[in-house]
């Protein structure tokens, strides 16, 4: 079980993942929303769906991979405009969207099956790709005068982005990307939303900003997986041949490790990779006002600073340590991870502020002069006590952001905008 290493090294690829998807859920219970997410990923990985996605991208860009056949419209369809293409995709998306919505209503937890190189998180790639499809789905709803459907698709994306953050680090990375897609859709449709829909968005944001950070458990699980990967390494050293090296020599070296050697390898390599995640979980468990600042991981290390009793000339343990570092050599700065979580939390509160300003505009038929006019007083960011900055823009839009020591300017505009406009 290579928790940290393969999560980061293999990440999300475009390789067909159907066989691996069958192995994600050891036992189907009907009580875990992650099961619906995996079923949605299975639907999204079907050849006809991936071929439709190729056609959509071709119609958007006019380009395709010329090593493959030119994408064609689905049989029996003849879409003229890009909006027609999006309508086709929206219809095809409905079965997977139904599963996502069902999953969002249940407790969601990662089933944590026994994984190998071939079965690691294959469901996350199609689920992340689906977010761009959901943006098109929302676009179709607003274009056809069905704003409630479009808003619900955006809310589904926000909820899914929150609930999919139920496993190790890669789940959090994907979740933040999904929420960025949802923010882009919200900003692009803000002026088209009804008063009721804006109130729904605000209620979701206000509720979500008060919930415990899911990264806390994710960091703890990442630490557990680093520890578990050590024992997987000892029992399956042949799999490290995927990273290069002499397979036979590695297997022989690991088989000769004594118990004291094993403990030292853990202290020198694996424990140092586990400690930052424990530090992250500890920091995020504190009040938000204490999140930012340097993080010392030394207290999570046993025997820190002691010299190794193993001889550097011992090729057996030396090879084992070298292979351990080669497989798991990914250093993280826990302070930087906490900063990203903090920014995401601020953006959730900004979502509520944007919705509140939109509500004010609906009720007063104008933009407010200040946030004090909306809230009765100038709101402050609980992470630092800083005030939000509100700017009216020339095109009838507005912008809200917050300057926070240690984070800089935190704004609502997503890094990965990705929203689609039909021609």
Tab-separated table of C-alpha atoms in Angstrom:
chain	number	residue	atom	x	y	z
A	1	UNK	CA	0.000	0.000	0.000
A	2	UNK	CA	1.901	3.073	-1.213
A	3	UNK	CA	-0.164	5.852	0.305
A	4	UNK	CA	1.875	8.998	-0.150
A	5	UNK	CA	4.303	8.019	-2.877
A	6	UNK	CA	2.084	6.629	-5.578
A	7	UNK	CA	-0.680	9.084	-4.801
A	8	UNK	CA	1.618	11.881	-5.842
A	9	UNK	CA	3.677	10.095	-8.481
A	10	UNK	CA	0.885	8.489	-10.470
A	11	UNK	CA	-1.830	11.104	-9.724
A	12	UNK	CA	-4.520	11.552	-12.359
A	13	UNK	CA	-3.763	10.172	-15.794
A	14	UNK	CA	-5.786	9.738	-18.933
A	15	UNK	CA	-5.219	5.990	-19.048
A	16	UNK	CA	-8.333	3.831	-19.368
A	17	UNK	CA	-9.193	2.779	-15.841
A	18	UNK	CA	-12.203	0.466	-16.173
A	19	UNK	CA	-10.591	-2.705	-14.742
A	20	UNK	CA	-9.280	-0.883	-11.687
A	21	UNK	CA	-12.626	0.713	-10.900
A	22	UNK	CA	-14.041	-2.720	-10.163
A	23	UNK	CA	-11.659	-3.088	-7.212
A	24	UNK	CA	-12.291	0.160	-5.345
A	25	UNK	CA	-15.221	-0.986	-3.192
A	26	UNK	CA	-14.475	-4.280	-1.377
A	27	UNK	CA	-18.065	-4.606	-0.115
A	28	UNK	CA	-21.029	-2.646	-1.498
A	29	UNK	CA	-23.257	-1.581	1.405
A	30	UNK	CA	-25.587	1.115	0.051
A	31	UNK	CA	-24.709	3.245	3.081
A	32	UNK	CA	-21.570	4.957	1.815
A	33	UNK	CA	-21.940	7.777	-0.711
A	34	UNK	CA	-18.487	6.960	-2.078
A	35	UNK	CA	-20.068	3.872	-3.621
A	36	UNK	CA	-22.315	6.090	-5.768
A	37	UNK	CA	-19.282	8.167	-6.741
A	38	UNK	CA	-17.461	5.057	-7.942
A	39	UNK	CA	-20.526	3.954	-9.927
A	40	UNK	CA	-20.602	7.415	-11.505
A	41	UNK	CA	-16.917	7.051	-12.383
A	42	UNK	CA	-17.697	3.717	-14.038
A	43	UNK	CA	-20.379	5.361	-16.183
A	44	UNK	CA	-18.062	8.237	-17.062
A	45	UNK	CA	-15.333	5.815	-18.140
A	46	UNK	CA	-17.570	4.067	-20.674
A	47	UNK	CA	-16.174	4.286	-24.250
A	48	UNK	CA	-19.232	6.108	-25.607
A	49	UNK	CA	-18.909	8.792	-22.912
A	50	UNK	CA	-15.205	9.338	-23.479
A	51	UNK	CA	-15.852	9.523	-27.229
A	52	UNK	CA	-18.581	12.128	-26.666
A	53	UNK	CA	-16.136	14.145	-24.548
A	54	UNK	CA	-13.646	14.025	-27.388
A	55	UNK	CA	-16.305	15.385	-29.740
A	56	UNK	CA	-17.254	18.192	-27.333
A	57	UNK	CA	-13.636	19.296	-27.024
A	58	UNK	CA	-13.291	19.161	-30.810
A	59	UNK	CA	-16.354	21.393	-31.285
A	60	UNK	CA	-15.008	23.835	-28.685
A	61	UNK	CA	-11.488	24.093	-30.068
A	62	UNK	CA	-11.644	22.777	-33.646
A	63	UNK	CA	-8.697	20.529	-32.780
A	64	UNK	CA	-8.150	16.881	-31.999
A	65	UNK	CA	-5.287	14.464	-31.555
A	66	UNK	CA	-4.476	13.685	-35.166
A	67	UNK	CA	-3.052	10.322	-34.144
A	68	UNK	CA	-6.667	9.312	-33.559
A	69	UNK	CA	-9.736	9.469	-35.767
A	70	UNK	CA	-11.566	12.762	-36.137
A	71	UNK	CA	-14.306	12.976	-33.473
A	72	UNK	CA	-17.864	12.687	-34.768
A	73	UNK	CA	-21.263	13.548	-33.341
A	74	UNK	CA	-23.056	10.694	-31.583
A	75	UNK	CA	-25.111	8.515	-33.962
A	76	UNK	CA	-28.543	9.957	-34.717
A	77	UNK	CA	-27.580	13.527	-33.804
A	78	UNK	CA	-26.647	16.518	-35.949
A	79	UNK	CA	-25.863	19.417	-33.586
A	80	UNK	CA	-25.495	22.754	-35.342
A	81	UNK	CA	-24.384	25.046	-32.539
A	82	UNK	CA	-22.121	24.497	-29.555
A	83	UNK	CA	-25.167	24.853	-27.323
A	84	UNK	CA	-26.719	21.918	-29.190
A	85	UNK	CA	-23.567	19.923	-28.424
A	86	UNK	CA	-23.806	20.827	-24.740
A	87	UNK	CA	-27.438	19.729	-24.684
A	88	UNK	CA	-26.381	16.299	-25.915
A	89	UNK	CA	-23.675	16.067	-23.277
A	90	UNK	CA	-26.017	17.285	-20.539
A	91	UNK	CA	-28.452	14.505	-21.396
A	92	UNK	CA	-25.678	11.916	-21.386
A	93	UNK	CA	-24.454	13.214	-18.034
A	94	UNK	CA	-27.751	12.763	-16.198
A	95	UNK	CA	-27.248	9.122	-15.027
A	96	UNK	CA	-23.860	9.964	-13.478
A	97	UNK	CA	-25.209	13.219	-12.012
A	98	UNK	CA	-28.073	11.285	-10.420
A	99	UNK	CA	-25.524	9.037	-8.703
A	100	UNK	CA	-23.489	12.026	-7.513
A	101	UNK	CA	-26.625	13.558	-6.012
A	102	UNK	CA	-27.490	10.301	-4.283
A	103	UNK	CA	-23.975	10.069	-2.894
A	104	UNK	CA	-24.156	13.632	-1.622
A	105	UNK	CA	-27.105	12.688	0.626
A	106	UNK	CA	-25.192	9.930	2.452
A	107	UNK	CA	-22.210	9.743	4.773
A	108	UNK	CA	-19.115	9.583	2.554
A	109	UNK	CA	-15.930	7.831	3.600
A	110	UNK	CA	-13.104	6.282	1.665
A	111	UNK	CA	-13.433	2.472	1.736
A	112	UNK	CA	-9.647	2.078	2.072
A	113	UNK	CA	-9.191	-1.185	0.179
A	114	UNK	CA	-5.848	-2.909	-0.117
A	115	UNK	CA	-4.195	-1.150	-3.037
A	116	UNK	CA	-1.318	-1.821	-5.350
A	117	UNK	CA	0.258	0.200	-8.119
A	118	UNK	CA	-2.567	-0.892	-10.420
A	119	UNK	CA	-5.514	-0.037	-8.162
A	120	UNK	CA	-4.704	3.381	-6.717
A	121	UNK	CA	-7.466	6.023	-6.879
A	122	UNK	CA	-8.562	5.377	-10.495
A	123	UNK	CA	-12.011	6.809	-9.742
A	124	UNK	CA	-10.736	10.350	-9.151
A	125	UNK	CA	-9.740	11.111	-12.735
A	126	UNK	CA	-13.191	10.680	-14.360
A	127	UNK	CA	-14.853	12.368	-11.392
A	128	UNK	CA	-12.613	15.411	-11.764
A	129	UNK	CA	-13.229	15.523	-15.532
A	130	UNK	CA	-16.955	15.444	-14.809
A	131	UNK	CA	-16.769	18.897	-13.228
A	132	UNK	CA	-16.213	20.570	-16.588
A	133	UNK	CA	-19.211	18.624	-17.878
A	134	UNK	CA	-21.261	19.899	-14.935
A	135	UNK	CA	-20.341	23.457	-15.893
A	136	UNK	CA	-21.754	22.825	-19.352
A	137	UNK	CA	-24.824	21.263	-17.730
A	138	UNK	CA	-25.350	24.440	-15.694
A	139	UNK	CA	-24.794	26.555	-18.807
A	140	UNK	CA	-27.534	24.660	-20.647
A	141	UNK	CA	-29.927	25.191	-17.744
A	142	UNK	CA	-29.417	28.959	-17.653
A	143	UNK	CA	-29.488	29.208	-21.463
A	144	UNK	CA	-32.879	27.508	-21.565
A	145	UNK	CA	-34.366	29.684	-18.835
A	146	UNK	CA	-34.068	26.940	-16.214
A	147	UNK	CA	-31.959	28.825	-13.726
A	148	UNK	CA	-33.017	26.617	-10.831
A	149	UNK	CA	-31.584	23.568	-12.604
A	150	UNK	CA	-28.377	25.423	-13.390
A	151	UNK	CA	-28.000	26.620	-9.812
A	152	UNK	CA	-28.662	23.134	-8.480
A	153	UNK	CA	-25.877	21.771	-10.701
A	154	UNK	CA	-23.517	24.374	-9.205
A	155	UNK	CA	-24.611	23.442	-5.680
A	156	UNK	CA	-24.160	19.763	-6.534
A	157	UNK	CA	-20.605	20.576	-7.592
A	158	UNK	CA	-19.878	22.453	-4.358
A	159	UNK	CA	-21.355	19.632	-2.262
A	160	UNK	CA	-19.495	16.980	-4.203
A	161	UNK	CA	-16.235	18.903	-3.861
A	162	UNK	CA	-16.749	18.983	-0.114
A	163	UNK	CA	-17.742	15.362	0.344
A	164	UNK	CA	-15.155	13.793	-1.968
A	165	UNK	CA	-12.513	15.154	0.423
A	166	UNK	CA	-12.728	11.982	2.474
A	167	UNK	CA	-9.373	10.293	1.914
A	168	UNK	CA	-5.659	11.094	1.766
A	169	UNK	CA	-4.017	14.106	0.166
A	170	UNK	CA	-5.004	13.450	-3.432
A	171	UNK	CA	-8.669	13.609	-2.432
A	172	UNK	CA	-8.077	17.086	-0.988
A	173	UNK	CA	-6.260	18.225	-4.127
A	174	UNK	CA	-9.121	17.018	-6.315
A	175	UNK	CA	-11.713	18.530	-3.970
A	176	UNK	CA	-10.109	21.972	-4.148
A	177	UNK	CA	-10.001	21.774	-7.939
A	178	UNK	CA	-13.688	20.792	-8.033
A	179	UNK	CA	-14.625	23.723	-5.800
A	180	UNK	CA	-12.704	26.010	-8.154
A	181	UNK	CA	-14.860	24.776	-11.044
A	182	UNK	CA	-17.961	25.485	-8.952
A	183	UNK	CA	-16.739	28.997	-8.105
A	184	UNK	CA	-16.177	29.732	-11.773
A	185	UNK	CA	-19.698	28.626	-12.655
A	186	UNK	CA	-21.158	30.656	-9.796
A	187	UNK	CA	-19.343	33.847	-10.820
A	188	UNK	CA	-20.331	33.484	-14.465
A	189	UNK	CA	-24.010	32.875	-13.588
A	190	UNK	CA	-24.311	35.217	-10.594
A	191	UNK	CA	-26.247	37.846	-12.549
A	192	UNK	CA	-28.723	35.219	-13.830
A	193	UNK	CA	-29.586	33.629	-10.489
A	194	UNK	CA	-32.951	34.127	-8.846
A	195	UNK	CA	-33.353	35.483	-5.326
A	196	UNK	CA	-34.273	32.015	-4.069
A	197	UNK	CA	-31.224	30.420	-5.701
A	198	UNK	CA	-28.905	33.031	-4.218
A	199	UNK	CA	-30.389	32.363	-0.795
A	200	UNK	CA	-29.693	28.649	-1.263
A	201	UNK	CA	-26.079	29.371	-2.192
A	202	UNK	CA	-25.638	31.676	0.802
A	203	UNK	CA	-27.125	29.126	3.196
A	204	UNK	CA	-24.792	26.429	1.891
A	205	UNK	CA	-21.733	28.676	2.229
A	206	UNK	CA	-22.653	29.855	5.741
A	207	UNK	CA	-23.193	26.278	6.891
A	208	UNK	CA	-20.056	24.951	5.249
A	209	UNK	CA	-17.804	27.661	6.695
A	210	UNK	CA	-18.692	26.431	10.195
A	211	UNK	CA	-17.896	22.760	9.613
A	212	UNK	CA	-14.661	21.052	10.697
A	213	UNK	CA	-11.996	21.003	8.008
A	214	UNK	CA	-12.007	17.685	6.200
A	215	UNK	CA	-8.268	17.918	5.623
A	216	UNK	CA	-7.779	17.074	9.318
A	217	UNK	CA	-8.825	13.472	8.838
A	218	UNK	CA	-7.246	13.411	5.394
A	219	UNK	CA	-3.868	14.352	6.862
A	220	UNK	CA	-4.199	11.701	9.561
A	221	UNK	CA	-5.060	9.126	6.932
A	222	UNK	CA	-2.078	10.213	4.828
A	223	UNK	CA	0.156	9.658	7.847
A	224	UNK	CA	-1.350	6.212	8.406
A	225	UNK	CA	-0.764	5.327	4.777
A	226	UNK	CA	2.889	6.332	4.971
A	227	UNK	CA	3.275	3.964	7.904
A	228	UNK	CA	1.334	1.227	6.130
A	229	UNK	CA	3.401	1.692	2.983
A	230	UNK	CA	6.484	0.716	4.978
A	231	UNK	CA	5.086	-2.722	5.685
A	232	UNK	CA	3.872	-3.036	2.119
A	233	UNK	CA	7.415	-2.197	1.010
A	234	UNK	CA	8.859	-4.955	3.185
A	235	UNK	CA	6.387	-7.520	1.848
A	236	UNK	CA	6.378	-6.468	-1.824
A	237	UNK	CA	9.859	-5.095	-2.595
A	238	UNK	CA	9.588	-6.415	-6.140
A	239	UNK	CA	7.025	-3.707	-6.956
A	240	UNK	CA	9.661	-1.023	-6.450
A	241	UNK	CA	11.226	-2.276	-9.658
A	242	UNK	CA	8.676	-0.008	-11.333
A	243	UNK	CA	10.920	2.880	-10.258
A	244	UNK	CA	14.056	1.303	-11.675
A	245	UNK	CA	16.887	-0.647	-10.116
A	246	UNK	CA	17.892	-4.252	-9.676
A	247	UNK	CA	14.774	-6.152	-8.680
A	248	UNK	CA	16.565	-9.290	-7.524
A	249	UNK	CA	19.109	-7.381	-5.451
A	250	UNK	CA	16.368	-5.338	-3.795
A	251	UNK	CA	14.315	-8.415	-2.860
A	252	UNK	CA	17.402	-10.054	-1.438
A	253	UNK	CA	18.393	-6.939	0.521
A	254	UNK	CA	14.993	-6.472	2.113
A	255	UNK	CA	14.763	-10.138	3.063
A	256	UNK	CA	17.985	-9.765	5.068
A	257	UNK	CA	16.833	-6.810	7.145
A	258	UNK	CA	16.926	-7.524	10.877
A	259	UNK	CA	14.342	-6.061	13.236
A	260	UNK	CA	16.779	-3.347	14.306
A	261	UNK	CA	17.469	-2.553	10.655
A	262	UNK	CA	13.733	-2.291	9.973
A	263	UNK	CA	13.252	0.091	12.901
A	264	UNK	CA	16.113	2.266	11.722
A	265	UNK	CA	14.854	2.387	8.142
A	266	UNK	CA	11.496	3.504	9.489
A	267	UNK	CA	13.044	6.200	11.687
A	268	UNK	CA	15.291	7.545	8.946
A	269	UNK	CA	12.817	7.482	6.089
A	270	UNK	CA	9.201	6.661	6.683
A	271	UNK	CA	8.628	8.401	10.009
A	272	UNK	CA	10.014	11.639	8.579
A	273	UNK	CA	7.419	11.440	5.836
A	274	UNK	CA	4.629	10.714	8.297
A	275	UNK	CA	5.419	13.547	10.726
A	276	UNK	CA	4.355	16.539	8.556
A	277	UNK	CA	0.865	15.110	8.108
A	278	UNK	CA	0.444	14.639	11.850
A	279	UNK	CA	1.570	18.238	12.311
A	280	UNK	CA	-0.963	19.447	9.715
A	281	UNK	CA	-3.817	17.589	11.420
A	282	UNK	CA	-2.795	19.030	14.780
A	283	UNK	CA	-2.598	22.607	13.495
A	284	UNK	CA	-5.959	22.462	11.688
A	285	UNK	CA	-7.606	21.106	14.842
A	286	UNK	CA	-6.902	24.440	16.550
A	287	UNK	CA	-9.028	27.633	16.207
A	288	UNK	CA	-8.580	29.339	12.838
A	289	UNK	CA	-6.791	32.280	14.427
A	290	UNK	CA	-3.947	29.860	15.279
A	291	UNK	CA	-3.624	28.179	11.871
A	292	UNK	CA	-0.978	30.353	10.262
A	293	UNK	CA	2.671	30.432	11.271
A	294	UNK	CA	5.653	28.104	11.300
A	295	UNK	CA	5.052	24.459	12.122
A	296	UNK	CA	7.633	22.365	13.981
A	297	UNK	CA	7.450	18.661	13.099
A	298	UNK	CA	10.325	17.533	15.343
A	299	UNK	CA	8.059	16.474	18.194
A	300	UNK	CA	6.546	13.830	15.916
A	301	UNK	CA	9.952	12.183	15.390
A	302	UNK	CA	11.306	9.535	17.751
A	303	UNK	CA	15.005	9.782	18.450
A	304	UNK	CA	15.351	12.924	16.352
A	305	UNK	CA	18.965	14.016	16.033
A	306	UNK	CA	20.481	10.716	17.180
A	307	UNK	CA	23.142	9.051	15.087
A	308	UNK	CA	22.406	5.865	13.206
A	309	UNK	CA	23.804	2.617	14.693
A	310	UNK	CA	23.989	1.191	11.172
A	311	UNK	CA	27.222	1.192	9.282
A	312	UNK	CA	27.166	3.231	6.034
A	313	UNK	CA	29.148	0.417	4.449
A	314	UNK	CA	26.363	-2.095	5.022
A	315	UNK	CA	24.978	-2.512	1.503
A	316	UNK	CA	21.935	-4.416	2.677
A	317	UNK	CA	20.274	-1.695	4.729
A	318	UNK	CA	21.780	1.020	2.551
A	319	UNK	CA	19.961	-0.291	-0.532
A	320	UNK	CA	16.730	-0.596	1.416
A	321	UNK	CA	16.919	3.005	2.614
A	322	UNK	CA	17.858	4.234	-0.850
A	323	UNK	CA	14.860	2.467	-2.368
A	324	UNK	CA	12.609	3.772	0.386
A	325	UNK	CA	13.641	7.344	-0.333
A	326	UNK	CA	13.405	6.850	-4.102
A	327	UNK	CA	9.831	5.586	-3.742
A	328	UNK	CA	8.707	8.052	-1.108
A	329	UNK	CA	10.988	11.029	-1.639
A	330	UNK	CA	8.388	13.779	-1.538
A	331	UNK	CA	8.996	16.508	0.982
A	332	UNK	CA	6.136	18.779	1.985
A	333	UNK	CA	6.012	22.014	3.878
A	334	UNK	CA	3.128	21.580	6.344
A	335	UNK	CA	2.823	25.333	6.699
A	336	UNK	CA	2.181	25.687	2.965
A	337	UNK	CA	-0.459	22.941	3.060
A	338	UNK	CA	-2.248	24.712	5.919
A	339	UNK	CA	-2.114	27.982	3.948
A	340	UNK	CA	-3.940	26.342	1.031
A	341	UNK	CA	-6.592	24.995	3.390
A	342	UNK	CA	-6.940	28.454	4.949
A	343	UNK	CA	-7.377	30.086	1.535
A	344	UNK	CA	-10.054	27.555	0.640
A	345	UNK	CA	-11.929	28.299	3.876
A	346	UNK	CA	-11.766	32.054	3.185
A	347	UNK	CA	-13.126	31.456	-0.321
A	348	UNK	CA	-16.082	29.596	1.156
A	349	UNK	CA	-16.916	32.667	3.248
A	350	UNK	CA	-16.405	34.858	0.192
A	351	UNK	CA	-18.997	32.723	-1.609
A	352	UNK	CA	-21.502	33.670	1.078
A	353	UNK	CA	-20.574	37.350	0.749
A	354	UNK	CA	-20.969	37.309	-3.038
A	355	UNK	CA	-24.373	35.648	-2.665
A	356	UNK	CA	-25.382	38.222	-0.039
A	357	UNK	CA	-24.444	41.103	-2.345
A	358	UNK	CA	-26.438	39.417	-5.109
A	359	UNK	CA	-29.429	39.175	-2.771
A	360	UNK	CA	-29.089	42.862	-1.920
A	361	UNK	CA	-29.089	43.721	-5.623
A	362	UNK	CA	-32.258	41.681	-6.136
A	363	UNK	CA	-34.021	43.393	-3.267
A	364	UNK	CA	-32.771	46.956	-3.868
A	365	UNK	CA	-32.307	46.854	-7.651
A	366	UNK	CA	-28.781	48.207	-7.280
A	367	UNK	CA	-25.376	47.262	-5.964
A	368	UNK	CA	-24.575	48.320	-2.406
A	369	UNK	CA	-22.168	51.165	-1.736
A	370	UNK	CA	-20.340	49.058	0.839
A	371	UNK	CA	-20.527	45.701	2.623
A	372	UNK	CA	-21.743	47.549	5.706
A	373	UNK	CA	-24.912	48.359	3.764
A	374	UNK	CA	-25.437	44.633	3.222
A	375	UNK	CA	-24.533	43.251	6.642
A	376	UNK	CA	-25.192	46.193	8.947
A	377	UNK	CA	-21.472	46.382	9.747
A	378	UNK	CA	-18.230	45.761	7.935
A	379	UNK	CA	-17.626	41.972	8.078
A	380	UNK	CA	-14.201	40.720	9.116
A	381	UNK	CA	-12.369	37.537	8.252
A	382	UNK	CA	-12.252	35.244	11.299
A	383	UNK	CA	-8.929	33.757	10.210
A	384	UNK	CA	-7.109	37.023	10.911
A	385	UNK	CA	-9.611	39.733	11.837
A	386	UNK	CA	-8.921	41.510	8.527
A	387	UNK	CA	-11.695	43.416	6.789
A	388	UNK	CA	-12.943	42.434	3.366
A	389	UNK	CA	-12.422	44.856	0.510
A	390	UNK	CA	-15.439	45.499	-1.721
A	391	UNK	CA	-15.023	47.080	-5.159
A	392	UNK	CA	-17.694	48.079	-7.645
A	393	UNK	CA	-16.597	47.480	-11.222
A	394	UNK	CA	-17.547	49.568	-14.296
A	395	UNK	CA	-19.530	46.769	-15.986
A	396	UNK	CA	-22.087	46.503	-13.192
A	397	UNK	CA	-20.175	43.700	-11.490
A	398	UNK	CA	-18.262	43.761	-8.231
A	399	UNK	CA	-15.306	42.147	-6.538
A	400	UNK	CA	-14.611	41.164	-2.929
A	401	UNK	CA	-11.272	40.060	-1.503
A	402	UNK	CA	-9.332	40.013	1.739
A	403	UNK	CA	-5.718	40.882	2.587
A	404	UNK	CA	-4.378	38.464	5.209
A	405	UNK	CA	-0.923	38.470	6.771
A	406	UNK	CA	0.836	35.298	5.748
A	407	UNK	CA	-1.519	34.642	2.852
A	408	UNK	CA	-1.531	37.872	0.895
A	409	UNK	CA	-4.625	38.746	-1.122
A	410	UNK	CA	-7.234	36.012	-1.034
A	411	UNK	CA	-9.794	36.506	-3.778
A	412	UNK	CA	-12.755	34.480	-4.917
A	413	UNK	CA	-11.800	34.178	-8.561
A	414	UNK	CA	-10.673	30.567	-9.106
A	415	UNK	CA	-7.299	29.612	-10.478
A	416	UNK	CA	-8.924	27.060	-12.787
A	417	UNK	CA	-11.812	28.958	-14.331
A	418	UNK	CA	-12.717	26.531	-17.061
A	419	UNK	CA	-16.296	27.703	-17.533
A	420	UNK	CA	-17.698	27.265	-21.019
A	421	UNK	CA	-19.585	29.728	-23.132
A	422	UNK	CA	-21.582	28.457	-26.099
A	423	UNK	CA	-21.308	30.358	-29.349
